[in-house]
Amino acid sequence: MAAPLEGLKVVDMGWIMVGPVSARYLAELGATTIKVETAKRPDPLRAMGPFRNGEPGLGRSMSYHMTNANKRSLAVDIKSADGLRIVRELLAEADVFVESFTPGAIDEMGLSYAEVSKRNPGLVMVSTGILGRKGPMGVGTSGTGMSGAAFAGATGLVGWPDRVPNGPHGPWTDAVAPRYIAVSVLAALHRRQATGKGVHIDLGQADAGLQFLTPAYMDYVVNGVTTERDGRAGSPLRAPCGAYPSQGEDRWVVVDAAQEAAWSALREIVGEPLSDDRFSTLVGRLRAREDLDARIAAWTARRTAEEAEATLQAAGVPAHAIHRDVDLSEDPDLEHVSFFKPVSDPLIGESWIPGPQFALRRTPHAETRAGPRIGDSTDQILEQHLGLSPDEIGRLKASGVLT
């Protein structure tokens, strides 16, 4: 049986993460996904680490390969008239178009949805600006996942109250937004089956991240409470709930035993230190939270994070060791589902990257491939999809359009 999106064509003009990650989901569902870029101005992610064996190089970034697996690359200078014409021709027979330029830039290129949909009314286009295109700050505002996290409020809520904000780690909304984009594209393609019409999906990265911060926003709207960072993992309305120290350097285990059944099990495991009557109700535990956490920490600190997790999980208490990168690479559950897939590339050799994030029983995924080298499929794409002859392709190469 064919993959769900087999036969569909995706043109990926995204940069760094949010657009390319979204396009990778579609590639893993079987779509032919073409990454449009140029060696004159390559995707900046190619130059971001970590690099294979710590050696920098445009083809050695593991972040790039993880984000762009299973794609093909068309190297074309869209600032040239011929290059822009090629992209227009490609979009005229594409199914999905993903772009993540600063809002307004794609319009200046003549590739706005209003323009490209004239020739291809069934096209599903996705724009992934930091604040979208409609608000007073949208068009012309550039940003990355780090600035998106700041706008959404996430950055200010992570860290200690007496120190500078320090989270969340990395370009957070670049990781969040693609989950919304992929499902929106699938919904748009489903709608197109019934109507024959495409659509322009305008998704602000910061808006996607804001969905996870709405409890803090509502606490202010309803109660006038401004949420502040307090250096504590877990919920302020649940106790016990947080990260507790374990044996080893900077090793921790997360425990959430606020529910009555889990609390009773935890109380029985830890024993006398948790027998205080103050801890018998949730309200009491919240009021005496510091003392409660200290007593639980004394118990977890005498065990490894894995031992504490196993003991608590066996009794029905939600708990898990806080993973480091080395733990993830050796995790038996991830290994069981083949989460990491082997890829091969001349510049990185044999390496491992995350594979598909989902499994379909009747349409198993094709082998995961490393991200494409710049222009590795230029000739084939121009021949197969646009019908250009070898002579025409040679002329475009000689003029510097295909590079």
Short mmCIF file of C-alpha atoms in Angstrom, two decimals:
data_model
loop_
_atom_site.label_atom_id
_atom_site.label_comp_id
_atom_site.label_asym_id
_atom_site.label_seq_id
_atom_site.Cartn_x
_atom_site.Cartn_y
_atom_site.Cartn_z
CA MET A 1 0.00 0.00 0.00
CA ALA A 2 1.26 3.48 -0.90
CA ALA A 3 2.33 5.91 1.80
CA PRO A 4 -0.40 8.43 2.74
CA LEU A 5 1.16 11.37 0.85
CA GLU A 6 2.86 9.44 -1.92
CA GLY A 7 2.53 11.31 -5.22
CA LEU A 8 2.33 14.72 -3.54
CA LYS A 9 5.03 17.34 -4.00
CA VAL A 10 6.25 19.68 -1.27
CA VAL A 11 8.44 22.72 -1.99
CA ASP A 12 10.40 23.60 1.14
CA MET A 13 11.76 27.15 1.20
CA GLY A 14 12.11 27.17 4.97
CA TRP A 15 15.20 28.10 6.95
CA ILE A 16 16.82 26.61 10.02
CA MET A 17 14.11 24.59 11.84
CA VAL A 18 10.41 25.42 11.92
CA GLY A 19 9.69 25.24 8.18
CA PRO A 20 12.12 22.41 7.43
CA VAL A 21 10.95 20.29 10.38
CA SER A 22 7.35 20.71 9.19
CA ALA A 23 8.36 19.66 5.69
CA ARG A 24 10.22 16.63 7.05
CA TYR A 25 6.97 15.33 8.57
CA LEU A 26 5.42 15.44 5.12
CA ALA A 27 8.44 13.68 3.61
CA GLU A 28 8.06 10.89 6.15
CA LEU A 29 4.44 10.48 5.07
CA GLY A 30 5.62 9.81 1.53
CA ALA A 31 5.60 13.23 -0.15
CA THR A 32 8.40 14.15 -2.55
CA THR A 33 9.95 17.03 -0.63
CA ILE A 34 12.22 19.45 -2.47
CA LYS A 35 14.44 21.78 -0.45
CA VAL A 36 15.08 24.97 -2.42
CA GLU A 37 18.30 26.80 -1.51
CA THR A 38 21.51 28.10 -3.01
CA ALA A 39 25.19 27.71 -2.21
CA LYS A 40 25.40 31.51 -2.42
CA ARG A 41 23.31 31.68 0.73
CA PRO A 42 22.83 28.19 2.20
CA ASP A 43 20.48 27.31 5.01
CA PRO A 44 22.18 28.65 8.18
CA LEU A 45 21.42 25.36 9.92
CA ARG A 46 24.11 23.75 7.77
CA ALA A 47 26.66 25.79 9.72
CA MET A 48 25.24 25.12 13.18
CA GLY A 49 26.40 22.29 15.42
CA PRO A 50 26.74 19.79 16.70
CA PHE A 51 29.13 18.62 13.99
CA ARG A 52 30.17 15.06 13.29
CA ASN A 53 33.39 14.39 15.26
CA GLY A 54 33.41 18.06 16.28
CA GLU A 55 34.67 19.15 12.84
CA PRO A 56 32.71 22.12 11.41
CA GLY A 57 31.55 22.05 7.81
CA LEU A 58 28.41 22.77 5.77
CA GLY A 59 27.66 19.08 5.32
CA ARG A 60 28.67 17.98 8.81
CA SER A 61 25.93 19.47 10.98
CA MET A 62 23.90 16.72 12.63
CA SER A 63 21.16 19.27 13.39
CA TYR A 64 20.86 19.87 9.65
CA HIS A 65 20.65 16.17 8.82
CA MET A 66 18.07 15.56 11.56
CA THR A 67 15.89 18.41 10.29
CA ASN A 68 16.16 17.71 6.57
CA ALA A 69 16.18 13.93 6.35
CA ASN A 70 14.51 12.33 3.33
CA LYS A 71 14.49 15.49 1.20
CA ARG A 72 15.99 16.34 -2.19
CA SER A 73 17.85 19.58 -2.86
CA LEU A 74 17.38 22.02 -5.73
CA ALA A 75 20.16 24.62 -5.86
CA VAL A 76 18.80 27.75 -7.51
CA ASP A 77 19.45 31.45 -7.04
CA ILE A 78 15.96 32.92 -6.64
CA LYS A 79 17.36 36.45 -6.83
CA SER A 80 17.93 35.91 -10.54
CA ALA A 81 15.08 36.19 -13.04
CA ASP A 82 15.64 32.65 -14.34
CA GLY A 83 15.88 31.26 -10.82
CA LEU A 84 12.62 32.88 -9.78
CA ARG A 85 10.97 31.58 -12.94
CA ILE A 86 12.07 28.04 -12.06
CA VAL A 87 10.58 28.32 -8.58
CA ARG A 88 7.32 29.68 -10.01
CA GLU A 89 7.13 26.76 -12.43
CA LEU A 90 7.79 24.33 -9.58
CA LEU A 91 5.05 25.90 -7.44
CA ALA A 92 2.62 25.78 -10.33
CA GLU A 93 2.44 22.01 -10.01
CA ALA A 94 3.23 21.58 -6.29
CA ASP A 95 0.80 20.49 -3.59
CA VAL A 96 2.38 22.18 -0.57
CA PHE A 97 4.63 25.24 -0.32
CA VAL A 98 6.42 25.94 2.99
CA GLU A 99 8.25 29.23 3.57
CA SER A 100 9.70 30.83 6.68
CA PHE A 101 11.07 34.15 5.48
CA THR A 102 10.45 37.33 7.45
CA PRO A 103 6.73 38.09 6.84
CA GLY A 104 6.42 40.27 3.77
CA ALA A 105 9.64 39.06 2.11
CA ILE A 106 7.92 36.31 0.14
CA ASP A 107 5.45 38.88 -1.22
CA GLU A 108 8.31 41.08 -2.42
CA MET A 109 9.68 38.11 -4.35
CA GLY A 110 6.40 37.79 -6.20
CA LEU A 111 5.64 34.46 -4.50
CA SER A 112 2.74 35.51 -2.28
CA TYR A 113 -0.20 33.16 -2.00
CA ALA A 114 -2.29 35.57 -4.08
CA GLU A 115 0.22 35.26 -6.91
CA VAL A 116 1.14 31.57 -6.83
CA SER A 117 -2.47 30.43 -6.38
CA LYS A 118 -3.47 32.09 -9.66
CA ARG A 119 -1.77 29.26 -11.54
CA ASN A 120 -2.29 26.64 -8.84
CA PRO A 121 -5.56 27.20 -6.93
CA GLY A 122 -5.15 23.85 -5.17
CA LEU A 123 -1.86 24.81 -3.54
CA VAL A 124 -1.58 24.61 0.25
CA MET A 125 0.89 27.29 1.33
CA VAL A 126 2.37 27.66 4.82
CA SER A 127 4.02 30.80 6.18
CA THR A 128 5.79 30.48 9.51
CA GLY A 129 6.74 34.00 10.60
CA ILE A 130 7.57 34.62 14.24
CA LEU A 131 4.34 36.61 14.89
CA GLY A 132 2.34 35.68 11.82
CA ARG A 133 1.31 38.14 9.10
CA LYS A 134 -1.84 39.81 10.40
CA GLY A 135 -1.04 41.73 13.57
CA PRO A 136 0.51 45.21 13.71
CA MET A 137 3.94 43.68 14.44
CA GLY A 138 3.71 40.73 12.07
CA VAL A 139 4.87 41.88 8.65
CA GLY A 140 8.51 42.93 8.73
CA THR A 141 9.26 41.36 12.10
CA SER A 142 11.95 38.69 12.00
CA GLY A 143 12.91 36.27 14.73
CA THR A 144 13.92 32.78 15.75
CA GLY A 145 12.54 30.20 18.13
CA MET A 146 14.40 31.92 20.97
CA SER A 147 12.61 35.22 20.38
CA GLY A 148 9.35 33.32 19.95
CA ALA A 149 9.81 31.80 23.39
CA ALA A 150 10.43 35.28 24.79
CA PHE A 151 7.26 36.67 23.19
CA ALA A 152 5.17 33.76 24.46
CA GLY A 153 6.46 34.30 28.00
CA ALA A 154 8.26 30.99 28.36
CA THR A 155 11.72 32.50 28.74
CA GLY A 156 10.74 34.58 31.76
CA LEU A 157 9.29 31.62 33.64
CA VAL A 158 12.36 29.38 33.62
CA GLY A 159 15.15 29.90 36.13
CA TRP A 160 15.71 31.17 39.67
CA PRO A 161 13.88 34.31 40.84
CA ASP A 162 17.12 36.14 41.69
CA ARG A 163 18.89 35.30 38.43
CA VAL A 164 18.48 36.11 34.76
CA PRO A 165 15.87 34.14 32.76
CA ASN A 166 17.52 31.05 31.27
CA GLY A 167 15.03 29.01 29.37
CA PRO A 168 13.59 27.07 27.79
CA HIS A 169 16.59 25.45 26.14
CA GLY A 170 17.25 26.32 22.52
CA PRO A 171 14.85 27.70 19.87
CA TRP A 172 11.77 26.42 21.66
CA THR A 173 9.01 27.54 19.27
CA ASP A 174 10.97 26.07 16.35
CA ALA A 175 10.33 22.70 17.97
CA VAL A 176 6.72 23.43 18.99
CA ALA A 177 5.28 25.05 15.85
CA PRO A 178 5.92 22.19 13.36
CA ARG A 179 3.50 19.97 15.28
CA TYR A 180 0.73 22.49 14.62
CA ILE A 181 1.85 23.06 11.04
CA ALA A 182 1.93 19.39 10.03
CA VAL A 183 -1.59 18.67 11.25
CA SER A 184 -2.86 21.92 9.68
CA VAL A 185 -1.41 20.91 6.32
CA LEU A 186 -3.02 17.47 6.55
CA ALA A 187 -6.37 19.09 7.35
CA ALA A 188 -5.95 21.46 4.39
CA LEU A 189 -5.14 18.57 2.05
CA HIS A 190 -8.20 16.71 3.32
CA ARG A 191 -10.33 19.79 2.67
CA ARG A 192 -8.85 20.06 -0.82
CA GLN A 193 -10.07 16.57 -1.64
CA ALA A 194 -13.65 17.77 -1.13
CA THR A 195 -13.40 21.31 -2.53
CA GLY A 196 -10.46 21.29 -4.91
CA LYS A 197 -9.27 24.49 -3.25
CA GLY A 198 -6.01 25.21 -1.53
CA VAL A 199 -5.43 27.59 1.35
CA HIS A 200 -2.79 29.83 2.89
CA ILE A 201 -1.91 28.74 6.44
CA ASP A 202 -0.44 31.65 8.39
CA LEU A 203 1.04 30.26 11.61
CA GLY A 204 2.95 32.49 14.02
CA GLN A 205 5.65 30.56 15.87
CA ALA A 206 5.10 32.56 19.04
CA ASP A 207 1.36 31.86 18.88
CA ALA A 208 2.07 28.13 18.88
CA GLY A 209 4.31 28.45 21.93
CA LEU A 210 1.78 30.64 23.72
CA GLN A 211 -0.66 27.72 23.85
CA PHE A 212 1.48 26.17 26.59
CA LEU A 213 1.55 29.34 28.68
CA THR A 214 -2.19 30.01 28.82
CA PRO A 215 -2.56 28.86 32.47
CA ALA A 216 -0.21 31.65 33.52
CA TYR A 217 -2.07 34.14 31.35
CA MET A 218 -5.45 33.06 32.74
CA ASP A 219 -4.17 33.32 36.32
CA TYR A 220 -3.47 36.98 35.63
CA VAL A 221 -6.76 37.63 33.81
CA VAL A 222 -8.88 35.89 36.43
CA ASN A 223 -6.91 36.48 39.62
CA GLY A 224 -4.51 39.32 38.89
CA VAL A 225 -1.58 37.02 39.71
CA THR A 226 1.63 37.49 37.74
CA THR A 227 3.47 34.20 37.50
CA GLU A 228 7.16 34.48 38.39
CA ARG A 229 10.01 32.03 37.97
CA ASP A 230 10.84 30.27 41.23
CA GLY A 231 13.49 27.73 40.25
CA ARG A 232 11.12 24.87 40.95
CA ALA A 233 10.07 22.13 38.58
CA GLY A 234 6.48 20.98 38.76
CA SER A 235 3.13 22.65 39.33
CA PRO A 236 2.50 25.19 42.12
CA LEU A 237 -0.91 23.57 42.65
CA ARG A 238 0.34 20.01 43.07
CA ALA A 239 2.34 18.56 45.96
CA PRO A 240 4.49 16.64 46.00
CA CYS A 241 5.43 17.50 42.45
CA GLY A 242 8.91 18.38 41.29
CA ALA A 243 12.51 17.33 40.75
CA TYR A 244 14.39 15.66 43.60
CA PRO A 245 18.14 14.95 43.91
CA SER A 246 19.52 11.47 43.55
CA GLN A 247 22.93 9.80 43.81
CA GLY A 248 25.57 10.99 41.37
CA GLU A 249 26.63 14.40 40.13
CA ASP A 250 23.69 16.56 39.06
CA ARG A 251 21.32 13.58 38.87
CA TRP A 252 17.62 14.03 39.55
CA VAL A 253 14.31 12.20 39.52
CA VAL A 254 10.95 13.81 38.83
CA VAL A 255 8.05 12.75 41.07
CA ASP A 256 4.37 13.75 40.77
CA ALA A 257 2.38 12.22 43.62
CA ALA A 258 -0.30 14.86 44.14
CA GLN A 259 -3.16 12.48 43.38
CA GLU A 260 -4.41 10.68 46.47
CA ALA A 261 -3.61 7.15 45.34
CA ALA A 262 -0.07 8.09 44.32
CA TRP A 263 0.44 10.08 47.52
CA SER A 264 -0.66 7.15 49.66
CA ALA A 265 1.76 4.85 47.82
CA LEU A 266 4.63 7.33 48.18
CA ARG A 267 3.87 7.79 51.87
CA GLU A 268 4.04 4.05 52.43
CA ILE A 269 7.35 3.74 50.55
CA VAL A 270 9.11 6.62 52.32
CA GLY A 271 7.58 5.76 55.68
CA GLU A 272 7.86 7.74 58.91
CA PRO A 273 9.23 11.02 57.42
CA LEU A 274 5.93 11.50 55.58
CA SER A 275 3.64 10.49 58.45
CA ASP A 276 3.19 14.10 59.66
CA ASP A 277 -0.51 14.98 59.80
CA ARG A 278 0.18 18.20 57.92
CA PHE A 279 0.72 16.10 54.82
CA SER A 280 -2.65 14.32 54.98
CA THR A 281 -4.41 16.77 52.65
CA LEU A 282 -3.32 18.53 49.46
CA VAL A 283 -3.86 21.91 51.09
CA GLY A 284 -1.67 20.87 54.00
CA ARG A 285 1.05 19.60 51.68
CA LEU A 286 1.02 22.85 49.69
CA ARG A 287 1.34 24.90 52.89
CA ALA A 288 4.23 22.77 54.13
CA ARG A 289 5.77 22.24 50.72
CA GLU A 290 9.38 23.09 51.60
CA ASP A 291 9.45 20.64 54.51
CA LEU A 292 7.67 18.00 52.42
CA ASP A 293 10.12 18.35 49.54
CA ALA A 294 13.09 18.16 51.90
CA ARG A 295 11.87 14.86 53.36
CA ILE A 296 11.28 13.34 49.92
CA ALA A 297 14.67 14.62 48.76
CA ALA A 298 16.35 12.88 51.70
CA TRP A 299 14.84 9.59 50.48
CA THR A 300 15.70 10.04 46.77
CA ALA A 301 19.24 11.24 47.54
CA ARG A 302 20.13 7.82 48.95
CA ARG A 303 19.28 6.13 45.63
CA THR A 304 20.19 6.48 41.99
CA ALA A 305 17.59 8.19 39.84
CA GLU A 306 16.89 4.88 38.10
CA GLU A 307 16.45 3.02 41.40
CA ALA A 308 14.07 5.67 42.73
CA GLU A 309 12.11 5.60 39.49
CA ALA A 310 11.80 1.81 39.46
CA THR A 311 10.69 1.65 43.11
CA LEU A 312 8.10 4.39 42.71
CA GLN A 313 6.77 3.19 39.36
CA ALA A 314 6.31 -0.32 40.77
CA ALA A 315 3.99 1.19 43.39
CA GLY A 316 2.05 3.29 40.88
CA VAL A 317 3.76 6.60 41.63
CA PRO A 318 4.46 8.68 38.51
CA ALA A 319 8.25 9.17 38.48
CA HIS A 320 11.09 9.28 35.99
CA ALA A 321 14.79 9.95 36.05
CA ILE A 322 15.75 13.20 34.34
CA HIS A 323 17.53 12.06 31.21
CA ARG A 324 20.80 13.40 29.92
CA ASP A 325 21.88 12.98 26.33
CA VAL A 326 23.80 9.81 27.15
CA ASP A 327 20.70 8.35 28.83
CA LEU A 328 18.59 9.02 25.75
CA SER A 329 21.13 7.32 23.51
CA GLU A 330 20.96 4.20 25.66
CA ASP A 331 17.26 4.24 26.58
CA PRO A 332 15.75 0.74 26.14
CA ASP A 333 12.32 2.08 25.17
CA LEU A 334 13.73 4.29 22.42
CA GLU A 335 15.86 1.39 21.26
CA HIS A 336 12.86 -0.95 21.23
CA VAL A 337 10.89 1.32 18.87
CA SER A 338 14.00 2.11 16.76
CA PHE A 339 13.66 5.81 17.50
CA PHE A 340 17.17 6.52 16.19
CA LYS A 341 17.85 5.53 12.60
CA PRO A 342 21.19 4.99 10.85
CA VAL A 343 22.07 7.33 7.98
CA SER A 344 25.06 7.47 5.69
CA ASP A 345 26.65 10.44 3.97
CA PRO A 346 30.12 10.97 2.47
CA LEU A 347 30.90 13.83 4.86
CA ILE A 348 29.57 12.36 8.10
CA GLY A 349 29.99 8.66 7.42
CA GLU A 350 27.68 6.33 9.33
CA SER A 351 25.65 8.28 11.90
CA TRP A 352 22.36 8.13 13.79
CA ILE A 353 19.51 10.65 13.78
CA PRO A 354 15.94 10.55 15.11
CA GLY A 355 13.71 8.64 12.74
CA PRO A 356 9.99 9.15 12.05
CA GLN A 357 8.02 10.35 15.08
CA PHE A 358 5.14 8.00 14.36
CA ALA A 359 4.54 4.51 12.99
CA LEU A 360 1.84 3.49 10.50
CA ARG A 361 1.02 -0.20 10.50
CA ARG A 362 -0.13 -0.58 6.88
CA THR A 363 2.36 1.83 5.31
CA PRO A 364 5.76 1.37 6.93
CA HIS A 365 8.24 4.18 6.47
CA ALA A 366 10.91 4.12 3.83
CA GLU A 367 14.52 4.04 4.95
CA THR A 368 15.57 7.28 6.66
CA ARG A 369 18.09 9.19 4.54
CA ALA A 370 20.56 11.89 5.57
CA GLY A 371 19.80 15.47 4.65
CA PRO A 372 20.59 16.34 1.03
CA ARG A 373 23.78 18.03 -0.14
CA ILE A 374 23.21 21.39 -1.80
CA GLY A 375 21.90 20.75 -5.30
CA ASP A 376 22.23 16.97 -5.13
CA SER A 377 19.01 16.52 -7.13
CA THR A 378 18.97 19.71 -9.22
CA ASP A 379 19.25 17.99 -12.62
CA GLN A 380 16.71 15.30 -11.83
CA ILE A 381 14.16 17.77 -10.43
CA LEU A 382 14.42 20.10 -13.42
CA GLU A 383 14.20 17.21 -15.87
CA GLN A 384 11.46 15.21 -14.15
CA HIS A 385 9.24 17.99 -12.83
CA LEU A 386 9.80 20.88 -15.22
CA GLY A 387 10.83 19.01 -18.37
CA LEU A 388 14.06 20.96 -18.92
CA SER A 389 16.57 19.48 -21.34
CA PRO A 390 20.22 18.78 -20.42
CA ASP A 391 21.23 21.68 -22.66
CA GLU A 392 18.90 24.09 -20.87
CA ILE A 393 20.18 22.91 -17.49
CA GLY A 394 23.76 23.34 -18.67
CA ARG A 395 23.04 26.90 -19.79
CA LEU A 396 21.51 27.76 -16.40
CA LYS A 397 24.51 26.31 -14.62
CA ALA A 398 26.92 28.28 -16.78
CA SER A 399 25.06 31.51 -16.04
CA GLY A 400 25.25 30.92 -12.27
CA VAL A 401 21.52 30.38 -11.76
CA LEU A 402 21.91 26.79 -10.59
CA THR A 403 24.39 26.96 -7.74
#
